[in-house]
Amino acid sequence: METYIAALDQGTTTSRAILFNSRGEIVSKAQYPFRQIFPQPGWVEHDPMEIWATTVRALSEAEKDVPTIYCGLDFGFAVDPDAFVRWGYDQRRRALIALDEYYGPKNSVDRLAEAVRRRAGHAPVRCDSADPRMIAELNARGVSTIGVKKGPGSIEHGMRWLEDLGEIVIDPERTPNIAREFSAYEYELDKNGNFIAEYPDKNNHTIDATRYALETQIGKKKLQSMSKGLLGL
């Protein structure tokens, strides 16, 4: 689980709360004003209970904007790379923020486990269930690995969920491989120059890892859609 540090700033006119992650980066912030009481010229007073109330309110509001952390791993085979991603998801804004990645081919199990464990910490890492041996090996090395449920249409549904997001925030310097794959991914054309109505399965290792990571959120929307369909809505 991600650890955050809360900083409270008591200003002359407002109470402010700022949350930082373990890297010292600002994750969220909020502030609320309180009354300025002037009992006489050149004199200002504040109500201590109002200061306390606005401080609690600012901290509570900042906590609401802390993104939930999701980690995913796409196993590389042959020359394909292993791709680990760590995202923050702000459900209120439907915003996905790229936080970290690991990208590399021909890893030993020990090296992959160390790279993922260092970035994921104790957070669960969802990955391709097609390789249960690798999942067991990573779990034995202290990585909390979970195989995702896959089925017909899971790729299409996951990609549509990503396309429907309010925003996807990616820093090319922090996560260059996520940035490269997300910016270059596009539909392929047939020999007549028409778009092929399916999602291409190449150069998408961090994208697959992202679908795995957000499986629980993607699954919520799928269940809602199925329920509406069963009701004829």
C-alpha positions as semicolon CSV with decimal commas, in nm:
position;residue;x (nm);y (nm);z (nm)
1;M;0,000;0,000;0,000
2;E;0,125;0,346;-0,089
3;T;0,234;0,563;0,206
4;Y;0,162;0,937;0,211
5;I;0,277;1,226;0,428
6;A;0,031;1,502;0,516
7;A;0,152;1,859;0,566
8;L;-0,076;2,119;0,724
9;D;-0,016;2,488;0,665
10;Q;-0,199;2,737;0,884
11;G;-0,203;3,067;0,696
12;T;-0,339;3,404;0,792
13;T;-0,656;3,358;0,589
14;T;-0,677;2,985;0,498
15;S;-0,609;2,635;0,625
16;R;-0,421;2,420;0,373
17;A;-0,346;2,046;0,352
18;I;-0,094;1,889;0,111
19;L;-0,030;1,516;0,066
20;F;0,310;1,392;-0,056
21;N;0,405;1,044;-0,176
22;S;0,722;0,857;-0,077
23;R;0,916;1,040;-0,351
24;G;0,829;1,379;-0,204
25;E;0,593;1,461;-0,493
26;I;0,265;1,644;-0,433
27;V;-0,025;1,402;-0,478
28;S;-0,316;1,626;-0,380
29;K;-0,394;1,946;-0,194
30;A;-0,688;2,147;-0,068
31;Q;-0,747;2,468;0,125
32;Y;-1,037;2,650;0,286
33;P;-1,064;3,011;0,413
34;F;-1,179;3,115;0,757
35;R;-1,325;3,443;0,880
36;Q;-1,116;3,749;0,956
37;I;-1,252;3,921;1,265
38;F;-1,163;4,289;1,313
39;P;-1,269;4,401;1,663
40;Q;-1,089;4,733;1,621
41;P;-0,869;4,912;1,366
42;G;-0,534;4,737;1,313
43;W;-0,647;4,430;1,508
44;V;-0,739;4,091;1,362
45;E;-0,868;3,783;1,542
46;H;-0,960;3,428;1,440
47;D;-1,201;3,177;1,582
48;P;-0,989;2,873;1,691
49;M;-1,278;2,632;1,635
50;E;-1,322;2,763;1,282
51;I;-0,949;2,717;1,218
52;W;-0,974;2,358;1,340
53;A;-1,285;2,288;1,131
54;T;-1,131;2,423;0,808
55;T;-0,810;2,227;0,875
56;V;-1,002;1,900;0,910
57;R;-1,208;1,984;0,602
58;A;-0,897;2,058;0,393
59;L;-0,730;1,732;0,499
60;S;-1,044;1,530;0,426
61;E;-1,077;1,690;0,081
62;A;-0,710;1,624;-0,001
63;E;-0,750;1,259;0,097
64;K;-1,040;1,221;-0,148
65;D;-0,812;1,312;-0,439
66;V;-0,541;1,058;-0,357
67;P;-0,531;0,816;-0,651
68;T;-0,564;0,444;-0,584
69;I;-0,252;0,250;-0,685
70;Y;-0,277;-0,030;-0,941
71;C;0,014;-0,247;-1,062
72;G;0,026;-0,478;-1,363
73;L;0,283;-0,706;-1,528
74;D;0,295;-0,845;-1,881
75;F;0,535;-1,138;-1,913
76;G;0,781;-1,130;-2,199
77;F;0,841;-1,438;-2,408
78;A;1,139;-1,497;-2,638
79;V;1,255;-1,146;-2,740
80;D;0,948;-0,968;-2,600
81;P;1,015;-0,762;-2,285
82;D;0,869;-0,802;-1,940
83;A;0,662;-0,489;-1,879
84;F;0,563;-0,372;-1,530
85;V;0,345;-0,062;-1,479
86;R;0,229;0,127;-1,171
87;W;-0,065;0,362;-1,215
88;G;-0,262;0,595;-0,992
89;Y;-0,635;0,607;-1,066
90;D;-0,850;0,900;-0,958
91;Q;-1,201;0,762;-0,978
92;R;-1,373;1,098;-0,924
93;R;-1,202;1,252;-1,227
94;R;-1,169;0,920;-1,415
95;A;-0,802;1,007;-1,455
96;L;-0,518;0,757;-1,493
97;I;-0,169;0,875;-1,394
98;A;0,145;0,681;-1,489
99;L;0,371;0,658;-1,181
100;D;0,641;0,401;-1,262
101;E;0,747;0,128;-1,503
102;Y;0,998;-0,147;-1,560
103;Y;1,071;-0,267;-1,912
104;G;1,331;-0,524;-2,011
105;P;1,379;-0,847;-2,213
106;K;1,537;-1,179;-2,112
107;N;1,509;-1,134;-1,736
108;S;1,583;-1,409;-1,490
109;V;1,305;-1,472;-1,241
110;D;1,520;-1,329;-0,961
111;R;1,598;-1,010;-1,151
112;L;1,235;-0,959;-1,251
113;A;1,113;-1,021;-0,897
114;E;1,361;-0,768;-0,756
115;A;1,265;-0,503;-1,014
116;V;0,891;-0,548;-0,954
117;R;0,917;-0,573;-0,574
118;R;1,120;-0,252;-0,559
119;R;0,853;-0,062;-0,752
120;A;0,532;-0,226;-0,630
121;G;0,618;-0,273;-0,263
122;H;0,336;-0,464;-0,097
123;A;0,075;-0,368;-0,357
124;P;-0,083;-0,657;-0,550
125;V;0,050;-0,704;-0,903
126;R;-0,199;-0,839;-1,157
127;C;-0,055;-1,027;-1,452
128;D;-0,125;-1,270;-1,734
129;S;-0,276;-1,590;-1,591
130;A;-0,146;-1,789;-1,890
131;D;0,181;-1,852;-1,703
132;P;0,092;-1,993;-1,358
133;R;0,449;-2,117;-1,309
134;M;0,586;-1,762;-1,332
135;I;0,315;-1,637;-1,096
136;A;0,413;-1,900;-0,841
137;E;0,784;-1,815;-0,880
138;L;0,721;-1,444;-0,820
139;N;0,498;-1,509;-0,519
140;A;0,772;-1,728;-0,372
141;R;1,008;-1,429;-0,404
142;G;0,785;-1,188;-0,217
143;V;0,587;-1,033;-0,503
144;S;0,213;-1,033;-0,438
145;T;0,116;-1,161;-0,782
146;I;-0,240;-1,233;-0,899
147;G;-0,341;-1,388;-1,230
148;V;-0,616;-1,197;-1,410
149;K;-0,933;-1,352;-1,541
150;K;-0,934;-1,359;-1,920
151;G;-1,211;-1,446;-2,158
152;P;-1,369;-1,365;-2,495
153;G;-1,377;-0,992;-2,555
154;S;-1,159;-0,903;-2,257
155;I;-0,907;-0,717;-2,474
156;E;-1,174;-0,514;-2,652
157;H;-1,354;-0,433;-2,329
158;G;-1,034;-0,324;-2,157
159;M;-0,929;-0,104;-2,447
160;R;-1,269;0,063;-2,462
161;W;-1,249;0,131;-2,089
162;L;-0,915;0,307;-2,142
163;E;-1,054;0,506;-2,435
164;D;-1,349;0,623;-2,221
165;L;-1,132;0,769;-1,945
166;G;-1,143;1,141;-1,875
167;E;-0,765;1,169;-1,913
168;I;-0,448;0,960;-1,913
169;V;-0,148;1,147;-1,774
170;I;0,197;1,020;-1,879
171;D;0,536;1,181;-1,819
172;P;0,768;1,065;-2,102
173;E;1,074;1,117;-1,883
174;R;0,947;0,911;-1,592
175;T;0,776;0,637;-1,796
176;P;0,922;0,650;-2,150
177;N;0,800;0,306;-2,260
178;I;0,443;0,369;-2,147
179;A;0,454;0,703;-2,330
180;R;0,593;0,545;-2,646
181;E;0,343;0,260;-2,665
182;F;0,036;0,466;-2,575
183;S;0,121;0,741;-2,823
184;A;0,204;0,504;-3,111
185;Y;-0,080;0,254;-3,068
186;E;-0,334;0,272;-3,349
187;Y;-0,564;0,060;-3,562
188;E;-0,405;-0,126;-3,853
189;L;-0,514;-0,090;-4,215
190;D;-0,609;-0,366;-4,459
191;K;-0,474;-0,384;-4,814
192;N;-0,747;-0,143;-4,930
193;G;-0,652;0,120;-4,675
194;N;-0,950;0,057;-4,449
195;F;-0,916;0,029;-4,072
196;I;-0,929;-0,328;-3,940
197;A;-1,200;-0,360;-3,674
198;E;-0,984;-0,518;-3,405
199;Y;-0,711;-0,407;-3,166
200;P;-0,360;-0,496;-3,292
201;D;-0,157;-0,726;-3,069
202;K;0,194;-0,585;-3,106
203;N;0,406;-0,316;-2,940
204;N;0,152;-0,311;-2,657
205;H;0,332;-0,468;-2,360
206;T;0,272;-0,178;-2,119
207;I;-0,084;-0,147;-2,252
208;D;-0,155;-0,513;-2,172
209;A;0,003;-0,466;-1,829
210;T;-0,224;-0,164;-1,777
211;R;-0,534;-0,368;-1,862
212;Y;-0,424;-0,632;-1,613
213;A;-0,355;-0,371;-1,345
214;L;-0,700;-0,211;-1,376
215;E;-0,889;-0,539;-1,406
216;T;-1,103;-0,472;-1,098
217;Q;-1,211;-0,130;-1,228
218;I;-1,267;-0,255;-1,582
219;G;-1,466;-0,547;-1,446
220;K;-1,701;-0,313;-1,260
221;K;-1,807;-0,144;-1,580
222;K;-1,846;-0,480;-1,757
223;L;-2,077;-0,607;-1,482
224;Q;-2,282;-0,288;-1,497
225;S;-2,314;-0,319;-1,874
226;M;-2,421;-0,680;-1,847
227;S;-2,683;-0,597;-1,584
228;K;-2,836;-0,326;-1,805
229;G;-2,840;-0,566;-2,098
230;L;-3,018;-0,833;-1,899
231;L;-3,278;-0,577;-1,796
232;G;-3,331;-0,472;-2,157
233;L;-3,210;-0,117;-2,090
